[in-house]
Coordinates of C-alpha atoms in Angstrom, one line a residue:
X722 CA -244.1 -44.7 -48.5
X723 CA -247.2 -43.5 -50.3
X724 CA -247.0 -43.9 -53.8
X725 CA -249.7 -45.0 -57.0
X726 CA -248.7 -48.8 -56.2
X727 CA -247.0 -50.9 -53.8
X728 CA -245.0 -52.7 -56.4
X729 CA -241.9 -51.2 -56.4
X730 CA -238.5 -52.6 -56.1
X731 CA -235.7 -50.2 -55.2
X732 CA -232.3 -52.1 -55.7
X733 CA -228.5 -51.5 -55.5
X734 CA -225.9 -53.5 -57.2
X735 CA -222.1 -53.6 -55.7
X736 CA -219.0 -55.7 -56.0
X737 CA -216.5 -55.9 -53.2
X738 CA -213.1 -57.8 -53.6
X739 CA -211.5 -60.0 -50.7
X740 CA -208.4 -59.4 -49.3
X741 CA -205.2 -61.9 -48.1
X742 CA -203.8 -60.6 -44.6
X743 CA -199.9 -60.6 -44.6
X744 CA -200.2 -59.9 -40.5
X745 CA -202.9 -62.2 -39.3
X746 CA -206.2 -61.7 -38.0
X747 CA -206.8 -65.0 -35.3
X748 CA -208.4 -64.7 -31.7
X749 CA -211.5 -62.8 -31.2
X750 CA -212.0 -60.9 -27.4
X751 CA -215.5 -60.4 -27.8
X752 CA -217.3 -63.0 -30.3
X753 CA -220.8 -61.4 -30.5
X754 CA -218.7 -58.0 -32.0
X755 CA -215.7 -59.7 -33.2
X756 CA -213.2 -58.1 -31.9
X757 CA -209.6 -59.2 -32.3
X758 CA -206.7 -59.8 -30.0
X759 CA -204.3 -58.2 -32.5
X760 CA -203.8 -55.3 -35.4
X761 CA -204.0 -57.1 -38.6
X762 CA -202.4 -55.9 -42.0
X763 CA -203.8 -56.6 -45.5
X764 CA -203.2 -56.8 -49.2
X765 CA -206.9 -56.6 -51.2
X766 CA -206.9 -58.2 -54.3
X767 CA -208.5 -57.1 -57.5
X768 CA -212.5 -57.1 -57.6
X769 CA -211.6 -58.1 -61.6
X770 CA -210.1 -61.5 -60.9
X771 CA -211.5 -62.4 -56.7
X772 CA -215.1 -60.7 -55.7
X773 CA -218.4 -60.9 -54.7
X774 CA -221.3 -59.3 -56.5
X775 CA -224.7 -58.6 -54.5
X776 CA -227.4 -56.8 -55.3
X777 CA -229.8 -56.0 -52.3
X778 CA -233.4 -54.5 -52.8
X779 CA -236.5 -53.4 -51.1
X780 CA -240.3 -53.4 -51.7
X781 CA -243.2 -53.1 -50.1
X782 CA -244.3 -55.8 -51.4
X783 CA -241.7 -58.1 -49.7
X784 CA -242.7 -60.3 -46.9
X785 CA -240.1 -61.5 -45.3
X786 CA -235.8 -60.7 -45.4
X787 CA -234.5 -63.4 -47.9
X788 CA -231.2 -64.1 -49.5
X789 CA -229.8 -66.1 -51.8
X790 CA -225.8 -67.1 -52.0
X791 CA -224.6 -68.7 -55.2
X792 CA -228.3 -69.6 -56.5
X793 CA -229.4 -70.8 -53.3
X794 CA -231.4 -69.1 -50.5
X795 CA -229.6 -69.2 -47.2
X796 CA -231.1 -68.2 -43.5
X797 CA -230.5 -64.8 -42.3
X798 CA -231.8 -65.5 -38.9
X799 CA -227.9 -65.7 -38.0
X800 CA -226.8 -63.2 -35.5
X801 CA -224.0 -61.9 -38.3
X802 CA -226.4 -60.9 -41.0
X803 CA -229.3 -59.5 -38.3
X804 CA -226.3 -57.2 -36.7
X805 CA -225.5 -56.2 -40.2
X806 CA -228.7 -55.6 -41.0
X807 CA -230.0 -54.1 -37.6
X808 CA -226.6 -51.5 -37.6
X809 CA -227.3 -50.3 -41.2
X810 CA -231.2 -49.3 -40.6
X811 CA -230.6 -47.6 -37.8
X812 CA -228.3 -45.1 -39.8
X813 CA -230.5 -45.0 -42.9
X814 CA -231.6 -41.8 -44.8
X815 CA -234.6 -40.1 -46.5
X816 CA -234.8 -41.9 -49.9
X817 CA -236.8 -40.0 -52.5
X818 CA -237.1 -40.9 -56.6
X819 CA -239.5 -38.1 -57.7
X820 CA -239.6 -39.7 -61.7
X821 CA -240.9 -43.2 -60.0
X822 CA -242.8 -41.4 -57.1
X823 CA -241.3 -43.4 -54.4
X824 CA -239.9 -42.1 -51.3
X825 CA -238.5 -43.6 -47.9
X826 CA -238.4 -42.3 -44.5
X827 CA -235.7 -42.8 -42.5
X828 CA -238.5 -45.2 -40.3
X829 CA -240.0 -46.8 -43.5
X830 CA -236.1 -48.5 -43.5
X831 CA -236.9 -50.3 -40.4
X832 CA -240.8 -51.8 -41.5
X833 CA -239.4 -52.8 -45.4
X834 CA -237.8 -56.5 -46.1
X835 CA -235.0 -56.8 -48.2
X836 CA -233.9 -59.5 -50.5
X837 CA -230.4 -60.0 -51.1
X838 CA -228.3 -62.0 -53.8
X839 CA -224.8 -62.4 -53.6
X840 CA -222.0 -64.3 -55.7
X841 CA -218.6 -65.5 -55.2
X842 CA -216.6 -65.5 -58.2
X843 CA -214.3 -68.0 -56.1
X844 CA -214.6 -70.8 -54.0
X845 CA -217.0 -70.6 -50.4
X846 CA -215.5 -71.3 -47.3
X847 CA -212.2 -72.5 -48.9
X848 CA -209.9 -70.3 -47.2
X849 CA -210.0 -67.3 -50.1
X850 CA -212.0 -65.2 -47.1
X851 CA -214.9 -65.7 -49.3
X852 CA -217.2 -64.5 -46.5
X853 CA -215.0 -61.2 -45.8
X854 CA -215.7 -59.8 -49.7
X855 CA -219.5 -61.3 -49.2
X856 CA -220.0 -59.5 -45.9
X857 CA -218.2 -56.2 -47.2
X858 CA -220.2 -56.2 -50.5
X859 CA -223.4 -56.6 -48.2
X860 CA -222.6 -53.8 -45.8
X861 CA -221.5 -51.5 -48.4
X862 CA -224.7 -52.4 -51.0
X863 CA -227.1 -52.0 -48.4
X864 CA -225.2 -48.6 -47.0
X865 CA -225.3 -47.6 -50.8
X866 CA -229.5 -48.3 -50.7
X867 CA -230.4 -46.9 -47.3
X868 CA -228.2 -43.3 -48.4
X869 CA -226.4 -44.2 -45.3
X870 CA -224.2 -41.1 -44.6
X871 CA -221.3 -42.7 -42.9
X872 CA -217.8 -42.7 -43.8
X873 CA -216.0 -46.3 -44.7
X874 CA -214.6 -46.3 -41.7
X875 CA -218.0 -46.3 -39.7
X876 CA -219.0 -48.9 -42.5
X877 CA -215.9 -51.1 -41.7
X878 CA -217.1 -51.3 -37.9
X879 CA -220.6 -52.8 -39.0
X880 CA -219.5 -55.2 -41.6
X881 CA -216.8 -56.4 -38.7
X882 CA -219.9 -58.0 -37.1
X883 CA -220.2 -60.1 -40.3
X884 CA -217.0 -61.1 -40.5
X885 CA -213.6 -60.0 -39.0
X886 CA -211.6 -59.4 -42.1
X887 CA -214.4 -57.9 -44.0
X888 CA -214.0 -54.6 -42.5
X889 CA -210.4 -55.1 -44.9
X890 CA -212.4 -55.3 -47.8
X891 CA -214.4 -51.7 -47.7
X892 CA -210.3 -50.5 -48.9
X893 CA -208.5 -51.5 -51.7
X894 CA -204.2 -51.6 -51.4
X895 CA -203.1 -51.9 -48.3
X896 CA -205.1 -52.0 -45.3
X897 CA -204.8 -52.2 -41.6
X898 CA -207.5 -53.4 -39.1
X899 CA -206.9 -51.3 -35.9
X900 CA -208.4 -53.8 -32.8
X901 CA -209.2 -51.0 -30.8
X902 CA -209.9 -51.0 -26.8
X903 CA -213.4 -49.7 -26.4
X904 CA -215.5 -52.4 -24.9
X905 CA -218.0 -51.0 -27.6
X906 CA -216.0 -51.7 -30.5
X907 CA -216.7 -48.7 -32.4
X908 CA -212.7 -48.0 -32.2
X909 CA -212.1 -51.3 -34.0
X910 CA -212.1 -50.3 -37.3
X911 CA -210.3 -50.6 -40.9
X912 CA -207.3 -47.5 -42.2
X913 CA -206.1 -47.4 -45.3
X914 CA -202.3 -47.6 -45.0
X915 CA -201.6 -46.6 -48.6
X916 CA -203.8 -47.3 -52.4
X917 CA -203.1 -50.0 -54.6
X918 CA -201.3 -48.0 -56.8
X919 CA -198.8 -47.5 -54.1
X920 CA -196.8 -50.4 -54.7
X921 CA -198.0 -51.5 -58.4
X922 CA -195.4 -53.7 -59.1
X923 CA -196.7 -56.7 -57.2
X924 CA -198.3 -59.6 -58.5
X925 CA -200.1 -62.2 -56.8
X926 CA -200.7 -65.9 -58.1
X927 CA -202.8 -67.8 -55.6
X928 CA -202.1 -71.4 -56.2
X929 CA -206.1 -72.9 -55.3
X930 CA -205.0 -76.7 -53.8
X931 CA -208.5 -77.1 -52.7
X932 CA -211.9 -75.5 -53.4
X933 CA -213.3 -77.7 -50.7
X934 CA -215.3 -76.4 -47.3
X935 CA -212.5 -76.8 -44.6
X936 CA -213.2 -79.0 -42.0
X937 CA -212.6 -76.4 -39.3
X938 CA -214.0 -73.1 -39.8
X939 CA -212.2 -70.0 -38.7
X940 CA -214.8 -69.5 -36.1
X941 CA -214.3 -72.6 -34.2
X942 CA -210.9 -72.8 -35.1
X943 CA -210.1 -69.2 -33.1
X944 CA -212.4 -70.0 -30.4
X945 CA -210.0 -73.3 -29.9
X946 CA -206.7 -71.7 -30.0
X947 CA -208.1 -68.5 -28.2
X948 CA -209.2 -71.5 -25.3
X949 CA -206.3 -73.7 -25.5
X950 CA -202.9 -72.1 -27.1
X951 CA -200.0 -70.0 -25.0
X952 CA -198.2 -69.7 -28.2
X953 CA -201.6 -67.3 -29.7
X954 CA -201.2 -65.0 -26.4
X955 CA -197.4 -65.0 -26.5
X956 CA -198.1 -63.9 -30.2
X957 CA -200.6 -61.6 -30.2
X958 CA -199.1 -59.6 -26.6
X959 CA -195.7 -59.8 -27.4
X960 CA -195.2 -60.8 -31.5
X961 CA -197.7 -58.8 -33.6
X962 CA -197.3 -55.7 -32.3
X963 CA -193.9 -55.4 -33.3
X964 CA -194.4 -56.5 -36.2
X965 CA -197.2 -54.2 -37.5
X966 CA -194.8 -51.5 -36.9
X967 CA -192.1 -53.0 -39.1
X968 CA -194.9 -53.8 -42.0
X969 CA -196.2 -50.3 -42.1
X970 CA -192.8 -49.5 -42.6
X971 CA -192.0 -51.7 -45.5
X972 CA -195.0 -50.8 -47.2
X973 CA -194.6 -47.3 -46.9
X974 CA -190.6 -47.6 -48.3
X975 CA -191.9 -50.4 -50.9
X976 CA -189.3 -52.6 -49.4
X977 CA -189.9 -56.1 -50.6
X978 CA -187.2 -58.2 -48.6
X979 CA -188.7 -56.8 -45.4
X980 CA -192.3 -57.4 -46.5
X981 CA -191.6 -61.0 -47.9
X982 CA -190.0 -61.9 -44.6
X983 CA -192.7 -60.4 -42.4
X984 CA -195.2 -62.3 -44.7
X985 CA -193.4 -65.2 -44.4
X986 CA -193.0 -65.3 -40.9
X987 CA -196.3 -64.5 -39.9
X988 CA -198.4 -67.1 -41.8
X989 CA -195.5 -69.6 -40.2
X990 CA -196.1 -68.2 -36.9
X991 CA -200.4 -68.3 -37.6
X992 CA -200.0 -72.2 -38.8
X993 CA -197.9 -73.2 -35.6
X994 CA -200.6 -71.3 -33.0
X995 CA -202.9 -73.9 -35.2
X996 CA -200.7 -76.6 -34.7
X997 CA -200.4 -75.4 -30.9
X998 CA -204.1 -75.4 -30.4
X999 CA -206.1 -78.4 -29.1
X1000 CA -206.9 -80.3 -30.4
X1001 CA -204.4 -79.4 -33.3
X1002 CA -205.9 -78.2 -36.7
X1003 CA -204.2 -78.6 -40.0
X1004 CA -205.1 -76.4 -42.6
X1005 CA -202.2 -77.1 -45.2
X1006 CA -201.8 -80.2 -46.4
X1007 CA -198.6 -81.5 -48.4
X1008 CA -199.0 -79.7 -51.1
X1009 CA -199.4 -76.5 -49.0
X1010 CA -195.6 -77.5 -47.7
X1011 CA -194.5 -78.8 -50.7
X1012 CA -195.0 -74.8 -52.3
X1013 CA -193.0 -73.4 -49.0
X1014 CA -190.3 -75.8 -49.8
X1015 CA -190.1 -74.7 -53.5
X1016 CA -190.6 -70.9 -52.7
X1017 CA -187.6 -70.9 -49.8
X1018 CA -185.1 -72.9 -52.1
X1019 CA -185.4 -70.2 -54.4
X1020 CA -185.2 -67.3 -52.2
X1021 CA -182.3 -69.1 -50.8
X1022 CA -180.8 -69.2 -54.2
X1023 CA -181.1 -65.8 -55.4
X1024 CA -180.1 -64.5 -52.5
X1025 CA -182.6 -62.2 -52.1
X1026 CA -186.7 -62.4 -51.9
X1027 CA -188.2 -62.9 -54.9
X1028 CA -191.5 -64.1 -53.9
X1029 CA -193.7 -64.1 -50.1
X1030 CA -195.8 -66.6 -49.7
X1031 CA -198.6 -66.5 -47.0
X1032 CA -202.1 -68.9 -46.2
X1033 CA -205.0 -68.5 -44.5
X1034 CA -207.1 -70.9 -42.7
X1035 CA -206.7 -73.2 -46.0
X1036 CA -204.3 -75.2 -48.3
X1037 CA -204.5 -72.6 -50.4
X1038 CA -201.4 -70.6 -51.3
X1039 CA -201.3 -66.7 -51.7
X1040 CA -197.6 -66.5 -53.3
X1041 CA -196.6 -62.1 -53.7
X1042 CA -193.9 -61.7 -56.4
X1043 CA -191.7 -58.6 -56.4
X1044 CA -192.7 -57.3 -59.7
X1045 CA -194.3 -58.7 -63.2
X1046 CA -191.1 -60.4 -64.2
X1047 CA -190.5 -62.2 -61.3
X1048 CA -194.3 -63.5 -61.7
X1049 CA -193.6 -64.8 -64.5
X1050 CA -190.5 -67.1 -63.4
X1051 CA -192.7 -67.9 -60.2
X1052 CA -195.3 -69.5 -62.5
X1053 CA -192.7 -70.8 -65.2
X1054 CA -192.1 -73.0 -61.8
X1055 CA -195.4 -73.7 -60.2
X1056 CA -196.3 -75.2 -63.6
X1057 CA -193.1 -77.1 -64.2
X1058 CA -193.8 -78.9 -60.4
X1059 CA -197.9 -79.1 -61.2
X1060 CA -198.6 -79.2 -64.2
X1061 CA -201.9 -79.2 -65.6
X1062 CA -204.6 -82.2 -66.1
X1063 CA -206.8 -79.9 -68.0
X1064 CA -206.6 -77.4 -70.6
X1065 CA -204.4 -74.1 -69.6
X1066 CA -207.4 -72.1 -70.3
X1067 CA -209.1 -73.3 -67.3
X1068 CA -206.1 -73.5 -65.4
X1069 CA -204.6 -70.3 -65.8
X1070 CA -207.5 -67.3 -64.5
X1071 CA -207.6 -64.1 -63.9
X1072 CA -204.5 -62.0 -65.4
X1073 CA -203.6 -64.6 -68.1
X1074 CA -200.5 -62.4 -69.8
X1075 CA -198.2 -63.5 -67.1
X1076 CA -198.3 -67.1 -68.8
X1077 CA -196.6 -64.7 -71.7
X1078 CA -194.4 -63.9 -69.1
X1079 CA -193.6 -67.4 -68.1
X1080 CA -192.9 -68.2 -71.8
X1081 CA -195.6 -70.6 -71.8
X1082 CA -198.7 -70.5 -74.2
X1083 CA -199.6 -74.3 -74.4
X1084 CA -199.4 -77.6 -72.4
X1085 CA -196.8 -78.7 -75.1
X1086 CA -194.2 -75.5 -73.3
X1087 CA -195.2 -77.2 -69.8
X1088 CA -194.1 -80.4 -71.1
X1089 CA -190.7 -79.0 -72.2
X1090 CA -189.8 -76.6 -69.4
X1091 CA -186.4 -77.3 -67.8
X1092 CA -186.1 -78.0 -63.9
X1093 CA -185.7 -74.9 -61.9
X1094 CA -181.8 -73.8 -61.9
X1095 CA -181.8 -74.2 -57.8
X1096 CA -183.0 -77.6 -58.0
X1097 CA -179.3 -79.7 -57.5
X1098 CA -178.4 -81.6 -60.7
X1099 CA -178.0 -84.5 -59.3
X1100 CA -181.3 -84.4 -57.8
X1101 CA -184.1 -85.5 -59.9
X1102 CA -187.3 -83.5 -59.1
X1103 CA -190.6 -84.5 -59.1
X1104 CA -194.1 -83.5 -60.4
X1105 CA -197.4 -83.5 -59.3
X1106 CA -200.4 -83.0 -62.1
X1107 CA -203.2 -82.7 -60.8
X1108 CA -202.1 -81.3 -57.5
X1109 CA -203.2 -77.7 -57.9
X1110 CA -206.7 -77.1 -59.1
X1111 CA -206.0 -73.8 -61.1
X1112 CA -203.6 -70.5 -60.6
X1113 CA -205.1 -67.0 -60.1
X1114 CA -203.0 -63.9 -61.3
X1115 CA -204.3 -60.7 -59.8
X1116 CA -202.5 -58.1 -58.1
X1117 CA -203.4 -55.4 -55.1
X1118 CA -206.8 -53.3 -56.1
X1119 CA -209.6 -51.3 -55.5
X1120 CA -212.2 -50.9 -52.8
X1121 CA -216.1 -51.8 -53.4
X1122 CA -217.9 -50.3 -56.6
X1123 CA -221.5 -49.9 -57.5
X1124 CA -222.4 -51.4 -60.7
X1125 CA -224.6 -49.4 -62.7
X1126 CA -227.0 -51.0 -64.7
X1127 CA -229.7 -53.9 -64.7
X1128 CA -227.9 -56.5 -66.5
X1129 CA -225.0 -56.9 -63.6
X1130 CA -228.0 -56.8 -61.0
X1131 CA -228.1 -60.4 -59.6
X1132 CA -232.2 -59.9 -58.6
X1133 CA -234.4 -59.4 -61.3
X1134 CA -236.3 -55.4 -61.0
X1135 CA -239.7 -56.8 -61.8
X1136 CA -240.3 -59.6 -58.9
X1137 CA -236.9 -59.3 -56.7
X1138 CA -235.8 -62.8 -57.0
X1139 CA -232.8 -64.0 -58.0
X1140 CA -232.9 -64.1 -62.1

C-alpha cells in the first residue's frame, strides 16, 4: 500500500433493488449460514421505484469498520455483517490505480477498515425485505471494491449470510433460491429463472398499510414456527416442492392464471404456518384481509385472474396485475376503498402514469369514482381514508448497478463519512 500519502479513500457506489417472493422463503436449517428448509421463487422489483444505495470505501487512514444506515451509524459487530465482510476479503483481488498511485494487495484487503453508508428508499424492517436489497447492495458494492472475481452466483452464497432473501436481489426478473444439501452451504445459492423482460407486462402496486418495525422479526418469527409448527414441515417436505415445479412452469409459459393462483396460495399457506406457530404471530392486520377480500371478489367476478396478491412477514400488500391495463382498474379500486388523506402526489410513488390509467388525476376523480361493478347493488360498500399510507407502482427489474459518479456516492471522497 505504499503510496506519497496515506490519505486516500477508494470508494464504490451501487444500488441493489429488493425482491417480493411469490414461493416463500420461512424456516432456516442452519441459522449461522441461513440455510432454508425450502426452494423459494422471486419477483425483483425495480431498483427505480424500491432500492438501497450504499457506497462502501477504504483508507488507510480508517480506524475502525463503521457504517451508517439511513444517517445513522449502526454496529457491525453482528455476526451477519462480519460473515459478509469476512467471506468477501478472503476472495479479494490486486487493486492498482496507477494515475492516484494507490495499489492493494490481495492481503492489504484483510489489514484496511471500511466505512459503509447505505439507504433505503423504503421503509426498514416493515416487511418490503428492506434488509435483503441492503444486504445484496453490501455484498455486491464491496465485491465491486475488493475486484472480487466471482460470478453472482458465488456472490449470492455470501450475501445469504446477511440475509436469506438477499441472495434474490443479486438478479433482476425472476429468481429462484435453490436450498441446497451441502452441510457447507456453498450449494445454496440464487438462479435466474428468466430476466425481467421476460414477462414485461406485469405491474405491481404494493399497497404500504404500515411503515412501522413489526413486532416480530422474521428471524424470531422462523425460529418459532421452525420450533413449534407441523403445518411449516408438512409444507416445506410435502407442499413447496411441488409447487416450485408448477411456478417455473408458469413463468416460463407467461401463464398468469397459474401464477396468480400459486401466488395466492402460497402467501395463504405462509400466513397460516404463522398463525400455526406458538405462540401465533399476526403479520396482517384488517386491512391486510380487507385487500384479499376485495382482490378475490374480483377474480371471482371476471372469471378469470386479474390480479395476485402476496405478503410477507408484514401488513403490507404486494398486489401483481396481469398487464398495464389491468393496473390501472386495480388502482381505480384500491383508491375508491382508501382513499387518500393527503395529496395524491405523495400518495401515488413510483410509476405514477398508471393513475392515467386509472382515469384519475386529482382527489376530486377519487371522490367521484363509482363502486366496483362486483360489489352487489344492494350492498353499500364502505371506505377507509386513511387506511393505506401510500401505493407504489413498479414492475419486475434489474439486478444491482454501480453508480458512477461522486454525487450519487452516499460517503463523501475527502473524509469517508457520510455527507
Amino acid at each position: 500500500m505504499a503510496e506519497e500519502s496515506s490519505n486516500w479513500i477508494v470508494m464504490v457506489t451501487a444500488k441493489s433493488p429488493t425482491n417480493i417472493a411469490v414461493i416463500k422463503y420461512w424456516g432456516k436449517r442452519d441459522e449461522t449460514l441461513i440455510l432454508p428448509i425450502n426452494d423459494s421463487i422471486s419477483v425483483t422489483l425495480d431498483p427505480d421505484h424500491l432500492c438501497t444505495t450504499t457506497t462502501v470505501a477504504v483508507s488507510p487512514a480508517f480506524q475502525s469498520d463503521r457504517m451508517w444506515l439511513n444517517g445513522k451509524e449502526i454496529s457491525l459487530s453482528g455476526h451477519r455483517y462480519q460473515n459478509c465482510l469476512r467471506e468477501i476479503r478472503q476472495r479479494a483481488s490486486e487493486y492498482e490505480d496507477e494515475k492516484r498511485g494507490i495499489r492493494i494487495s490481495k492481503e492489504d484487503w484483510g489489514k484496511l477498515h471500511v466505512h459503509i453508508a447505505s439507504y433505503n428508499n423504503f421503509p426498514t424492517a416493515a416487511g418490503l425485505a428492506s434488509s435483503a436489497a441492503g444486504f445484496a447492495c453490501l455484498v455486491f458494492a464491496l465485491g465491486k471494491l475488493m475486484q472480487v472475481k466471482e460470478d453472482l452466483g458465488a456472490l449470492s452464497a455470501i450475501a445469504r449470510q446477511g440475509s436469506g432473501s438477499a441472495c434474490r436481489s443479486l438478479y433482476g426478473g425472476f429468481v429462484k433460491w435453490v436450498m441446497g444439501n451441502d452441510v457447507t452451504g456453498k450449494d445454496s445459492i440464487a438462479v435466474q429463472l428468466a430476466s425481467e423482460k421476460h414477462w414485461d407486462d406485469l405491474v405491481i402496486i404494493i399497497a404500504v398499510v404500515s411503515s412501522r418495525q413489526k413486532e416480530t422479526s422474521s428471524t424470531t418469527g422462523m425460529r418459532e414456527s421452525v420450533e413449534t409448527s407441523t403445518l411449516l414441515h408438512h409444507r416445506s417436505k410435502e407442499v413447496v416442492p411441488k409447487r416450485i415445479v408448477q411456478m417455473e412452469e408458469a413463468i416460463a409459459n407467461r401463464d398468469f392464471a397459474s401464477f396468480s393462483k400459486l401466488t395466492c396460495t402460497d402467501s395463504n399457506q405462509f400466513h397460516a404456518v404463522c398463525l400455526d406457530t406458538c405462540p401465533p404471530i399476526f403479520y396482517m392486520n384488517d386491512t391486510s384481509h380487507k385487500i384479499i377480500s376485495y382482490v378475490e371478489k374480483w377474480n371471482q367476478y371476471e372469471g378469470t385472474a386479474q390480479v395476485a396478491y402476496t405478503f410477507d412477514a408484514g401488513p403490507n400488500a404486494v398486489l401483481i396485475a396481469r398487464d398495464r391495463k389491468t393496473a390501472g382498474h386495480l388502482l381505480q379500486r384500491l383508491l375508491f376503498y382508501f382513499p387518500p388523506n393527503v395529496d395524491l402526489s405523495s400518495y401515488v410513488l413510483g410509476d405514477k402514469s398508471i393513475l392515467q390509467e386509472a382515469g384519475v388525476e386529482s382527489l376530486k376523480d377519487i371522490e367521484g369514482l363509482p363502486s366496483p361493478p362486483e360489489v352487489k347493488d344492494n350492498v353499500a360498500p364502505k371506505r377507509y381514508p386513511g387506511d393505506v399510507s401510500y401505493f407504489i407502482c413498479t414492475r419486475p427489474g434489474r439486478g444491482p448497478v454501480v453508480l458512477t459518479g461522486e454525487d450519487q456516492a452516499l460517503l463523501d471522497p475527502k473524509t469517508g463519512l457520510p455527507k
